[in-house]
């Protein structure tokens, strides 16, 4: 995995112009932390756990921890191919 800065540099070196770059790590961290806090007890009737399977609680907790420790970052980008 590479950082946002490295990803952006790679995209620009490949001939893309960044029109918009939005770091969404902090909002994702807040959402992941809320999900991780709700992993105690049985899951709701409908939810992401239906897609993730039996390990959904660990996945939610790991996702929050990775974002907290900045091992993962999230972003939205609009790019334009130059040339």
XYZ file of N, CA and C in Angstrom:
249
model
N 0.839 -1.166 0.000
C 0.000 0.000 0.000
C 0.893 1.241 0.000
N 0.387 2.276 -0.597
C 1.136 3.528 -0.664
C 0.275 4.668 -0.144
N 0.913 5.745 0.240
C 0.213 6.904 0.791
C -0.558 7.645 -0.302
N -1.418 8.561 0.152
C -2.130 9.406 -0.803
C -1.155 10.220 -1.645
N -0.135 10.761 -0.990
C 0.843 11.588 -1.710
C 1.546 10.780 -2.799
N 1.933 9.554 -2.468
C 2.594 8.703 -3.457
C 1.637 8.319 -4.578
N 0.396 8.048 -4.226
C -0.617 7.711 -5.243
C -0.825 8.885 -6.189
N -0.949 10.070 -5.614
C -1.153 11.266 -6.444
C 0.046 11.497 -7.369
N 1.240 11.363 -6.836
C 2.450 11.541 -7.651
C 2.501 10.529 -8.791
N 2.141 9.299 -8.506
C 2.133 8.248 -9.528
C 1.121 8.560 -10.618
N -0.060 9.006 -10.227
C -1.101 9.348 -11.209
C -0.667 10.528 -12.074
N -0.073 11.531 -11.448
C 0.385 12.695 -12.211
C 1.527 12.306 -13.154
N 2.420 11.449 -12.698
C 3.528 10.988 -13.549
C 3.021 10.161 -14.727
N 1.849 9.530 -14.545
C 1.262 8.723 -15.615
C 0.466 9.573 -16.601
N 0.446 10.893 -16.395
C -0.206 11.775 -17.350
C -1.589 12.252 -16.953
N -1.931 12.144 -15.694
C -3.229 12.632 -15.240
C -3.064 13.971 -14.528
N -4.019 14.842 -14.748
C -4.077 16.119 -14.033
C -5.144 15.978 -12.966
N -4.809 16.352 -11.742
C -5.759 16.264 -10.636
C -6.677 17.477 -10.701
N -7.955 17.221 -10.935
C -8.961 18.272 -10.943
C -9.444 18.520 -9.516
N -9.706 17.450 -8.803
C -10.156 17.524 -7.412
C -9.522 16.387 -6.629
N -9.080 16.694 -5.437
C -8.524 15.676 -4.540
C -9.105 15.931 -3.163
N -9.790 14.957 -2.619
C -10.454 15.121 -1.332
C -10.035 13.988 -0.395
N -9.357 14.344 0.676
C -8.969 13.368 1.691
C -10.200 13.052 2.535
N -10.650 11.807 2.506
C -11.845 11.406 3.258
C -11.493 10.483 4.422
N -10.214 10.487 4.819
C -9.763 9.598 5.885
C -10.456 9.910 7.207
N -10.531 11.176 7.595
C -11.109 11.528 8.892
C -12.594 11.165 8.979
N -13.421 11.517 7.988
C -14.821 11.080 8.059
C -14.954 9.553 8.063
N -14.085 8.872 7.320
C -14.119 7.407 7.298
C -13.728 6.845 8.657
N -12.760 7.480 9.310
C -12.349 7.051 10.644
C -13.500 7.192 11.633
N -14.196 8.303 11.571
C -15.328 8.505 12.477
C -16.402 7.451 12.251
N -16.683 7.158 11.006
C -17.677 6.139 10.671
C -17.217 4.748 11.104
N -15.947 4.437 10.845
C -15.413 3.128 11.209
C -15.385 2.947 12.724
N -15.038 4.006 13.438
C -15.014 3.923 14.902
C -16.422 3.676 15.446
N -17.409 4.330 14.864
C -18.798 4.108 15.291
C -19.221 2.675 15.010
N -18.859 2.160 13.835
C -19.186 0.765 13.509
C -18.497 -0.194 14.472
N -17.236 0.084 14.777
C -16.482 -0.792 15.673
C -17.094 -0.806 17.071
N -17.607 0.342 17.518
C -18.249 0.393 18.840
C -19.534 -0.422 18.866
N -20.149 -0.624 17.726
C -21.416 -1.348 17.654
C -21.238 -2.825 17.336
N -20.044 -3.358 17.567
C -19.807 -4.770 17.250
C -20.060 -5.689 18.436
N -20.498 -5.132 19.542
C -20.782 -5.938 20.727
C -22.204 -6.477 20.616
N -22.353 -7.749 20.885
C -23.678 -8.355 20.847
C -24.046 -8.833 19.459
N -25.274 -9.284 19.328
C -25.705 -9.816 18.034
C -25.872 -8.704 16.998
N -25.669 -9.038 15.746
C -25.817 -8.026 14.689
C -27.293 -7.699 14.461
N -27.545 -6.569 13.809
C -28.931 -6.259 13.442
C -29.421 -7.261 12.395
N -30.695 -7.256 12.135
C -31.249 -8.198 11.165
C -30.643 -7.976 9.780
N -30.561 -6.712 9.358
C -29.971 -6.371 8.060
C -28.719 -5.543 8.291
N -27.684 -5.790 7.505
C -26.467 -5.005 7.628
C -25.327 -5.595 6.822
N -24.206 -4.905 6.868
C -23.022 -5.308 6.122
C -22.533 -6.690 6.526
N -22.797 -7.080 7.763
C -22.349 -8.387 8.246
C -22.879 -9.530 7.371
N -23.994 -9.307 6.700
C -24.535 -10.345 5.817
C -23.611 -10.605 4.635
N -22.884 -9.589 4.214
C -21.933 -9.737 3.105
C -20.563 -10.199 3.591
N -20.185 -9.771 4.796
C -18.844 -10.053 5.298
C -18.707 -11.421 5.953
N -19.778 -11.950 6.462
C -19.723 -13.261 7.093
C -19.423 -13.181 8.575
N -19.017 -14.313 9.122
C -18.863 -14.471 10.564
C -17.787 -13.570 11.175
N -16.803 -13.145 10.402
C -15.712 -12.318 10.932
C -16.004 -10.817 10.872
N -17.253 -10.432 10.690
C -17.586 -9.019 10.498
C -17.135 -8.139 11.654
N -17.214 -8.636 12.888
C -16.818 -7.818 14.033
C -15.326 -7.492 13.977
N -14.504 -8.476 13.721
C -13.055 -8.248 13.619
C -12.731 -7.326 12.453
N -13.435 -7.486 11.341
C -13.191 -6.633 10.175
C -13.496 -5.172 10.498
N -14.600 -4.905 11.181
C -14.951 -3.531 11.550
C -13.902 -2.947 12.493
N -13.486 -3.723 13.481
C -12.491 -3.248 14.437
C -11.146 -3.010 13.766
N -10.727 -3.913 12.880
C -9.459 -3.755 12.171
C -9.486 -2.542 11.252
N -10.593 -2.317 10.593
C -10.721 -1.158 9.712
C -10.542 0.135 10.500
N -11.192 0.231 11.641
C -11.070 1.431 12.473
C -9.629 1.612 12.947
N -9.003 0.535 13.399
C -7.626 0.631 13.887
C -6.664 1.050 12.772
N -6.821 0.489 11.578
C -5.949 0.854 10.458
C -6.088 2.329 10.092
N -7.293 2.853 10.139
C -7.496 4.273 9.864
C -6.914 5.137 10.978
N -7.114 4.726 12.226
C -6.564 5.478 13.362
C -5.045 5.565 13.275
N -4.417 4.473 12.904
C -2.953 4.415 12.839
C -2.410 4.894 11.502
N -3.288 5.383 10.648
C -2.936 5.917 9.316
C -2.215 4.885 8.455
N -2.501 3.602 8.705
C -1.983 2.563 7.809
C -2.798 2.537 6.531
N -4.039 2.983 6.614
C -4.868 3.142 5.423
C -5.396 4.566 5.392
N -5.540 5.098 4.208
C -6.092 6.428 3.982
C -7.103 6.307 2.854
N -8.075 7.163 2.881
C -9.096 7.148 1.830
C -9.166 8.515 1.166
N -9.471 8.501 -0.119
C -9.607 9.762 -0.842
C -10.557 9.577 -2.011
N -11.095 10.686 -2.438
C -11.860 10.768 -3.681
C -11.083 11.670 -4.617
N -11.034 11.322 -5.871
C -10.290 12.146 -6.822
C -11.018 12.196 -8.166
N -10.923 13.359 -8.768
C -11.373 13.526 -10.154
C -10.107 13.863 -10.938
N -9.847 13.043 -11.943
C -8.631 13.191 -12.730
C -8.972 13.416 -14.194
N -8.072 14.081 -14.860
C -8.247 14.316 -16.305
C -6.982 13.832 -17.006
N -7.188 13.056 -18.029
C -6.047 12.567 -18.809
C -5.490 13.723 -19.637
N -4.210 13.993 -19.486
C -3.561 15.075 -20.212
C -2.933 14.500 -21.470
N -3.172 15.188 -22.587
C -2.544 14.791 -23.841
C -3.189 13.713 -24.520
